[in-house]
């Protein structure tokens, strides 16, 4: 085992995988590099759910040179038939001499079986090379595949004194153009974007990805207990480039408002009897719809409720060198607060 070379080639494989973030839905991002006699002979990335995995692309490029080669793959090769055949079988048939895996697949259908199958075929397998980096790259997949719940990233742009708007409600712009560009990349990398109805009524956002390169558009999610969303809201416009819209509400919401919103093409999903949306149930409902990651761009009330309920996995905080002040200026997280 050559640790330096293993880490070098695994780093290349991880770079390949990272380029596909936002394209694979609830599938993980995976990269593969095949090396023979000190030369890269094949590379591959999983590009879209239901299509060939990274190992298959790399083997196709390597051709006959895969025999006797070392294969570097960022996630344990699958050993079961899903939407595509098992990658383990392809590596065995290609005659790989050695396989280096960054981390095991937490999917209960794999979970070490792929590595075991390769070893049973007489192929040495090394695990753990740049494993922590690989786990971070697929943090959303890792949570979703083991719990059925989406990985929630809360994005906030605040001032130095923790405010997200002035006391008048004006929030354009707390941050700058570089931060806004970064946020559109974050949107592209998540399956859904979630806001509360208060943010929707105040800003009327489109919740689409506006990048200079083609991008996939996440599902637009609105938390709206009383269905106050206007039928002409931008999130309900069904342009070709926009994602579909899901409105999370309560079982007691007004039936006529629900019908009006459903006529726009929105999916209305009751979550609890009310008066507020049951956020834990809402996350389960989103998971059932194969929304494996959510970018929370709510106001302070929704952010606070999600934080208090323990439903936020990660916070990305952009802090602007500004002070707004004022006890009535909204804060990033508005809730009763933890006792300690």
Tab-separated table of C-alpha atoms in Angstrom:
chain	number	residue	atom	x	y	z
A	1	UNK	CA	0.000	0.000	0.000
A	2	UNK	CA	1.352	3.428	-1.020
A	3	UNK	CA	-0.429	5.925	1.246
A	4	UNK	CA	0.794	9.012	-0.637
A	5	UNK	CA	-0.298	7.727	-4.040
A	6	UNK	CA	-3.566	6.349	-2.625
A	7	UNK	CA	-4.476	9.737	-1.189
A	8	UNK	CA	-3.482	11.516	-4.397
A	9	UNK	CA	-5.694	9.396	-6.622
A	10	UNK	CA	-8.541	9.320	-4.094
A	11	UNK	CA	-8.414	13.115	-3.959
A	12	UNK	CA	-8.875	13.160	-7.735
A	13	UNK	CA	-11.839	10.811	-7.401
A	14	UNK	CA	-13.398	13.046	-4.737
A	15	UNK	CA	-12.915	16.096	-6.959
A	16	UNK	CA	-14.746	14.265	-9.745
A	17	UNK	CA	-17.586	13.360	-7.393
A	18	UNK	CA	-17.961	16.923	-6.123
A	19	UNK	CA	-18.604	18.205	-9.660
A	20	UNK	CA	-21.878	16.262	-9.772
A	21	UNK	CA	-23.347	17.750	-6.590
A	22	UNK	CA	-26.967	18.655	-7.207
A	23	UNK	CA	-27.374	16.265	-10.136
A	24	UNK	CA	-27.928	12.904	-8.479
A	25	UNK	CA	-31.033	13.562	-6.355
A	26	UNK	CA	-31.233	11.167	-3.415
A	27	UNK	CA	-28.335	9.143	-4.825
A	28	UNK	CA	-24.802	9.799	-3.543
A	29	UNK	CA	-22.158	11.578	-5.571
A	30	UNK	CA	-19.358	9.145	-6.426
A	31	UNK	CA	-16.078	9.431	-8.292
A	32	UNK	CA	-13.768	6.708	-9.590
A	33	UNK	CA	-10.189	6.698	-10.876
A	34	UNK	CA	-8.466	3.632	-12.356
A	35	UNK	CA	-4.662	3.530	-12.309
A	36	UNK	CA	-2.276	1.068	-13.954
A	37	UNK	CA	1.519	1.240	-13.912
A	38	UNK	CA	1.428	4.766	-12.512
A	39	UNK	CA	-0.877	6.051	-15.231
A	40	UNK	CA	-4.548	7.012	-15.049
A	41	UNK	CA	-6.415	4.840	-17.551
A	42	UNK	CA	-10.011	5.555	-16.601
A	43	UNK	CA	-12.113	8.103	-14.737
A	44	UNK	CA	-15.823	8.260	-14.008
A	45	UNK	CA	-18.519	10.069	-12.080
A	46	UNK	CA	-22.093	9.159	-11.209
A	47	UNK	CA	-23.980	11.843	-13.113
A	48	UNK	CA	-27.674	11.119	-12.663
A	49	UNK	CA	-29.898	8.797	-10.661
A	50	UNK	CA	-30.797	5.724	-12.675
A	51	UNK	CA	-27.778	5.972	-14.964
A	52	UNK	CA	-24.412	4.205	-14.866
A	53	UNK	CA	-22.372	4.522	-11.696
A	54	UNK	CA	-18.897	6.029	-11.525
A	55	UNK	CA	-17.131	2.657	-11.692
A	56	UNK	CA	-18.944	1.699	-14.891
A	57	UNK	CA	-17.944	4.939	-16.629
A	58	UNK	CA	-14.324	4.507	-15.512
A	59	UNK	CA	-14.185	0.867	-16.621
A	60	UNK	CA	-15.590	1.778	-20.014
A	61	UNK	CA	-12.803	4.313	-20.478
A	62	UNK	CA	-10.099	1.965	-19.237
A	63	UNK	CA	-11.184	-0.972	-21.400
A	64	UNK	CA	-8.706	-3.862	-21.325
A	65	UNK	CA	-6.274	-1.817	-19.240
A	66	UNK	CA	-8.554	-2.243	-16.222
A	67	UNK	CA	-7.190	-5.783	-15.844
A	68	UNK	CA	-4.500	-5.705	-13.172
A	69	UNK	CA	-5.220	-2.077	-12.294
A	70	UNK	CA	-5.967	-0.345	-8.983
A	71	UNK	CA	-9.433	1.174	-8.696
A	72	UNK	CA	-10.031	4.185	-6.452
A	73	UNK	CA	-13.679	4.813	-5.613
A	74	UNK	CA	-15.112	7.318	-3.133
A	75	UNK	CA	-17.954	5.078	-1.926
A	76	UNK	CA	-18.195	1.323	-1.492
A	77	UNK	CA	-19.197	-0.320	-4.810
A	78	UNK	CA	-22.776	-1.553	-4.779
A	79	UNK	CA	-23.454	-5.280	-4.566
A	80	UNK	CA	-27.178	-5.333	-5.391
A	81	UNK	CA	-29.434	-4.754	-8.348
A	82	UNK	CA	-31.121	-1.375	-8.107
A	83	UNK	CA	-31.752	0.833	-11.107
A	84	UNK	CA	-28.388	-0.436	-12.451
A	85	UNK	CA	-26.455	-3.729	-12.087
A	86	UNK	CA	-23.962	-4.266	-9.221
A	87	UNK	CA	-20.657	-2.443	-9.650
A	88	UNK	CA	-18.865	-5.203	-7.715
A	89	UNK	CA	-19.617	-7.650	-10.504
A	90	UNK	CA	-18.253	-5.232	-13.103
A	91	UNK	CA	-14.991	-4.737	-11.177
A	92	UNK	CA	-14.549	-8.499	-10.726
A	93	UNK	CA	-15.264	-9.194	-14.396
A	94	UNK	CA	-12.804	-6.468	-15.455
A	95	UNK	CA	-10.021	-8.142	-13.490
A	96	UNK	CA	-9.205	-5.303	-11.089
A	97	UNK	CA	-6.126	-6.174	-9.013
A	98	UNK	CA	-6.891	-3.921	-6.056
A	99	UNK	CA	-9.684	-1.607	-4.918
A	100	UNK	CA	-9.271	1.406	-2.622
A	101	UNK	CA	-12.510	2.655	-1.045
A	102	UNK	CA	-12.859	5.949	0.824
A	103	UNK	CA	-15.813	4.882	2.973
A	104	UNK	CA	-18.437	2.196	3.342
A	105	UNK	CA	-21.924	2.774	1.966
A	106	UNK	CA	-24.396	3.390	4.837
A	107	UNK	CA	-27.250	2.110	2.653
A	108	UNK	CA	-28.560	-0.965	4.514
A	109	UNK	CA	-28.747	-2.780	1.156
A	110	UNK	CA	-24.968	-2.425	0.780
A	111	UNK	CA	-23.342	-1.702	4.189
A	112	UNK	CA	-20.130	-3.693	3.746
A	113	UNK	CA	-21.506	-6.331	1.393
A	114	UNK	CA	-19.781	-4.788	-1.619
A	115	UNK	CA	-16.389	-4.854	0.066
A	116	UNK	CA	-16.977	-8.420	1.264
A	117	UNK	CA	-17.945	-9.566	-2.231
A	118	UNK	CA	-14.759	-8.124	-3.746
A	119	UNK	CA	-12.610	-9.797	-1.108
A	120	UNK	CA	-14.380	-13.109	-1.623
A	121	UNK	CA	-13.402	-12.825	-5.297
A	122	UNK	CA	-9.759	-12.493	-4.217
A	123	UNK	CA	-9.444	-8.731	-4.760
A	124	UNK	CA	-7.642	-6.886	-1.936
A	125	UNK	CA	-9.670	-3.925	-0.669
A	126	UNK	CA	-8.308	-0.995	1.328
A	127	UNK	CA	-10.805	1.239	3.148
A	128	UNK	CA	-10.711	4.619	4.855
A	129	UNK	CA	-8.499	6.602	2.482
A	130	UNK	CA	-9.728	10.233	2.827
A	131	UNK	CA	-12.805	8.728	4.438
A	132	UNK	CA	-13.870	11.797	6.432
A	133	UNK	CA	-13.763	13.972	3.327
A	134	UNK	CA	-15.878	11.416	1.478
A	135	UNK	CA	-18.454	11.293	4.296
A	136	UNK	CA	-18.775	15.087	4.333
A	137	UNK	CA	-19.296	15.116	0.582
A	138	UNK	CA	-22.311	12.805	0.966
A	139	UNK	CA	-23.614	14.068	4.310
A	140	UNK	CA	-27.136	14.538	2.914
A	141	UNK	CA	-27.242	11.064	1.370
A	142	UNK	CA	-25.869	9.501	4.552
A	143	UNK	CA	-28.699	10.938	6.633
A	144	UNK	CA	-31.471	10.304	4.140
A	145	UNK	CA	-30.577	6.692	3.374
A	146	UNK	CA	-30.429	5.759	7.073
A	147	UNK	CA	-33.373	7.793	8.438
A	148	UNK	CA	-35.632	8.624	5.485
A	149	UNK	CA	-35.420	12.289	6.525
A	150	UNK	CA	-33.927	15.151	4.520
A	151	UNK	CA	-30.648	16.754	5.542
A	152	UNK	CA	-31.502	20.362	6.439
A	153	UNK	CA	-29.037	23.194	5.878
A	154	UNK	CA	-30.078	26.551	7.305
A	155	UNK	CA	-28.691	29.497	5.350
A	156	UNK	CA	-28.701	32.903	7.016
A	157	UNK	CA	-27.274	36.279	6.029
A	158	UNK	CA	-27.040	38.526	9.078
A	159	UNK	CA	-25.382	41.671	10.329
A	160	UNK	CA	-22.740	41.728	13.040
A	161	UNK	CA	-25.493	42.180	15.621
A	162	UNK	CA	-27.425	39.142	14.354
A	163	UNK	CA	-30.179	40.930	12.422
A	164	UNK	CA	-31.538	39.736	9.077
A	165	UNK	CA	-33.480	42.915	8.239
A	166	UNK	CA	-34.089	46.459	9.452
A	167	UNK	CA	-37.028	47.254	11.743
A	168	UNK	CA	-38.929	48.334	8.608
A	169	UNK	CA	-38.519	44.846	7.132
A	170	UNK	CA	-36.006	46.007	4.524
A	171	UNK	CA	-33.465	43.260	3.864
A	172	UNK	CA	-31.931	44.154	0.495
A	173	UNK	CA	-29.179	43.597	0.775
A	174	UNK	CA	-27.737	42.342	4.036
A	175	UNK	CA	-24.958	40.548	2.163
A	176	UNK	CA	-23.190	41.182	-1.146
A	177	UNK	CA	-23.131	39.722	-4.667
A	178	UNK	CA	-20.506	37.086	-3.851
A	179	UNK	CA	-22.668	35.683	-1.055
A	180	UNK	CA	-25.758	35.674	-3.279
A	181	UNK	CA	-23.873	33.776	-5.980
A	182	UNK	CA	-22.784	31.229	-3.378
A	183	UNK	CA	-26.397	30.810	-2.267
A	184	UNK	CA	-27.515	29.982	-5.810
A	185	UNK	CA	-24.857	27.258	-5.878
A	186	UNK	CA	-26.228	25.963	-2.567
A	187	UNK	CA	-29.730	25.914	-4.060
A	188	UNK	CA	-28.478	23.879	-6.995
A	189	UNK	CA	-26.962	21.330	-4.598
A	190	UNK	CA	-30.166	20.747	-2.605
A	191	UNK	CA	-33.330	18.876	-3.531
A	192	UNK	CA	-35.592	21.532	-2.023
A	193	UNK	CA	-35.631	25.173	-0.856
A	194	UNK	CA	-37.884	25.948	2.110
A	195	UNK	CA	-39.272	29.256	3.352
A	196	UNK	CA	-42.083	30.286	5.666
A	197	UNK	CA	-45.180	32.089	4.467
A	198	UNK	CA	-43.994	35.258	6.244
A	199	UNK	CA	-40.909	35.393	4.016
A	200	UNK	CA	-43.051	34.637	0.975
A	201	UNK	CA	-45.488	37.467	1.736
A	202	UNK	CA	-42.689	39.939	2.482
A	203	UNK	CA	-40.354	39.147	-0.438
A	204	UNK	CA	-42.403	37.163	-2.993
A	205	UNK	CA	-39.324	35.108	-3.949
A	206	UNK	CA	-39.089	32.842	-7.001
A	207	UNK	CA	-36.914	30.269	-5.179
A	208	UNK	CA	-35.109	29.253	-8.346
A	209	UNK	CA	-31.421	28.795	-9.080
A	210	UNK	CA	-29.990	31.711	-10.991
A	211	UNK	CA	-26.527	30.681	-12.102
A	212	UNK	CA	-24.412	31.539	-15.119
A	213	UNK	CA	-24.247	27.823	-15.950
A	214	UNK	CA	-27.216	25.452	-16.489
A	215	UNK	CA	-28.589	24.224	-13.191
A	216	UNK	CA	-31.278	21.973	-11.812
A	217	UNK	CA	-34.031	23.733	-9.891
A	218	UNK	CA	-35.001	22.358	-6.478
A	219	UNK	CA	-38.527	21.746	-5.262
A	220	UNK	CA	-39.934	24.988	-3.829
A	221	UNK	CA	-41.323	24.394	-0.328
A	222	UNK	CA	-43.508	26.817	1.634
A	223	UNK	CA	-44.502	26.317	5.282
A	224	UNK	CA	-47.972	27.869	5.462
A	225	UNK	CA	-50.233	26.770	8.334
A	226	UNK	CA	-53.303	28.811	7.239
A	227	UNK	CA	-52.702	28.773	3.450
A	228	UNK	CA	-52.094	32.506	3.166
A	229	UNK	CA	-50.005	32.006	0.014
A	230	UNK	CA	-51.547	34.110	-2.800
A	231	UNK	CA	-52.382	32.101	-5.964
A	232	UNK	CA	-50.349	34.597	-8.002
A	233	UNK	CA	-47.179	34.218	-5.898
A	234	UNK	CA	-43.975	33.723	-7.870
A	235	UNK	CA	-43.354	30.309	-6.305
A	236	UNK	CA	-46.567	29.118	-7.997
A	237	UNK	CA	-45.540	30.222	-11.463
A	238	UNK	CA	-44.874	27.148	-13.539
A	239	UNK	CA	-42.182	28.271	-15.947
A	240	UNK	CA	-40.172	25.496	-17.554
A	241	UNK	CA	-37.055	26.410	-15.571
A	242	UNK	CA	-38.767	26.363	-12.162
A	243	UNK	CA	-39.087	23.416	-9.827
A	244	UNK	CA	-42.410	22.101	-8.606
A	245	UNK	CA	-44.005	23.656	-5.514
A	246	UNK	CA	-45.011	21.923	-2.267
A	247	UNK	CA	-46.970	23.788	0.402
A	248	UNK	CA	-46.824	22.309	3.902
A	249	UNK	CA	-49.951	23.174	5.852
A	250	UNK	CA	-52.349	21.820	8.505
A	251	UNK	CA	-55.329	19.519	8.322
A	252	UNK	CA	-57.599	22.371	9.389
A	253	UNK	CA	-56.558	24.777	6.621
A	254	UNK	CA	-59.356	26.381	4.590
A	255	UNK	CA	-60.614	24.012	1.868
A	256	UNK	CA	-61.382	26.765	-0.658
A	257	UNK	CA	-57.872	28.210	-0.324
A	258	UNK	CA	-56.456	24.741	-0.767
A	259	UNK	CA	-58.468	24.215	-3.963
A	260	UNK	CA	-57.330	27.574	-5.358
A	261	UNK	CA	-53.684	26.745	-4.718
A	262	UNK	CA	-54.017	23.230	-6.142
A	263	UNK	CA	-55.366	24.747	-9.368
A	264	UNK	CA	-51.987	26.442	-9.821
A	265	UNK	CA	-50.310	23.030	-9.813
A	266	UNK	CA	-48.990	23.179	-6.248
A	267	UNK	CA	-49.020	20.068	-4.063
A	268	UNK	CA	-50.670	20.743	-0.704
A	269	UNK	CA	-49.397	18.509	2.101
A	270	UNK	CA	-51.179	18.590	5.491
A	271	UNK	CA	-48.819	18.057	8.431
A	272	UNK	CA	-50.647	17.827	11.740
A	273	UNK	CA	-53.962	19.110	13.019
A	274	UNK	CA	-52.669	22.601	13.715
A	275	UNK	CA	-52.716	25.410	14.530
A	276	UNK	CA	-49.074	25.268	13.349
A	277	UNK	CA	-47.459	22.903	10.875
A	278	UNK	CA	-45.940	19.906	12.653
A	279	UNK	CA	-42.390	20.388	11.400
A	280	UNK	CA	-41.192	16.898	12.348
A	281	UNK	CA	-44.048	15.386	10.364
A	282	UNK	CA	-43.298	17.813	7.538
A	283	UNK	CA	-39.751	16.462	7.293
A	284	UNK	CA	-41.116	12.925	7.122
A	285	UNK	CA	-43.516	13.941	4.354
A	286	UNK	CA	-40.694	15.510	2.360
A	287	UNK	CA	-38.585	12.381	2.797
A	288	UNK	CA	-41.458	10.263	1.464
A	289	UNK	CA	-41.364	12.436	-1.664
A	290	UNK	CA	-37.657	11.638	-2.131
A	291	UNK	CA	-36.521	15.102	-1.125
A	292	UNK	CA	-33.255	14.143	0.516
A	293	UNK	CA	-31.848	17.596	1.252
A	294	UNK	CA	-33.443	20.938	2.067
A	295	UNK	CA	-31.947	24.427	2.062
A	296	UNK	CA	-33.831	26.379	4.707
A	297	UNK	CA	-34.010	30.070	3.806
A	298	UNK	CA	-36.680	31.042	6.302
A	299	UNK	CA	-37.151	34.046	8.479
A	300	UNK	CA	-36.342	34.087	12.165
A	301	UNK	CA	-39.593	32.420	13.264
A	302	UNK	CA	-39.283	29.363	10.998
A	303	UNK	CA	-35.530	29.127	11.598
A	304	UNK	CA	-36.110	29.265	15.341
A	305	UNK	CA	-38.862	26.658	15.261
A	306	UNK	CA	-36.723	24.297	13.180
A	307	UNK	CA	-33.736	24.798	15.482
A	308	UNK	CA	-35.813	24.319	18.621
A	309	UNK	CA	-37.247	21.091	17.183
A	310	UNK	CA	-33.758	19.757	16.453
A	311	UNK	CA	-34.415	19.536	12.719
A	312	UNK	CA	-31.435	21.554	11.446
A	313	UNK	CA	-28.301	19.605	10.567
A	314	UNK	CA	-26.050	22.429	9.428
A	315	UNK	CA	-25.978	26.232	9.537
A	316	UNK	CA	-24.245	28.327	6.882
A	317	UNK	CA	-24.023	31.872	8.186
A	318	UNK	CA	-22.962	34.848	6.070
A	319	UNK	CA	-22.042	37.729	8.402
A	320	UNK	CA	-21.974	41.214	6.875
A	321	UNK	CA	-19.815	44.005	8.395
A	322	UNK	CA	-22.884	46.047	9.319
A	323	UNK	CA	-24.815	46.952	12.450
A	324	UNK	CA	-28.563	47.616	12.133
A	325	UNK	CA	-29.654	47.762	15.767
A	326	UNK	CA	-33.163	48.163	17.070
A	327	UNK	CA	-35.075	45.776	19.347
A	328	UNK	CA	-37.741	45.329	16.648
A	329	UNK	CA	-35.297	44.337	13.911
A	330	UNK	CA	-35.845	40.646	13.105
A	331	UNK	CA	-33.185	38.201	14.212
A	332	UNK	CA	-31.953	35.060	12.485
A	333	UNK	CA	-33.491	32.714	15.073
A	334	UNK	CA	-36.619	33.871	16.906
A	335	UNK	CA	-37.760	31.443	19.611
A	336	UNK	CA	-38.019	31.259	23.398
A	337	UNK	CA	-34.402	30.173	23.659
A	338	UNK	CA	-32.608	27.303	25.336
A	339	UNK	CA	-32.340	27.294	29.114
A	340	UNK	CA	-28.615	26.593	29.040
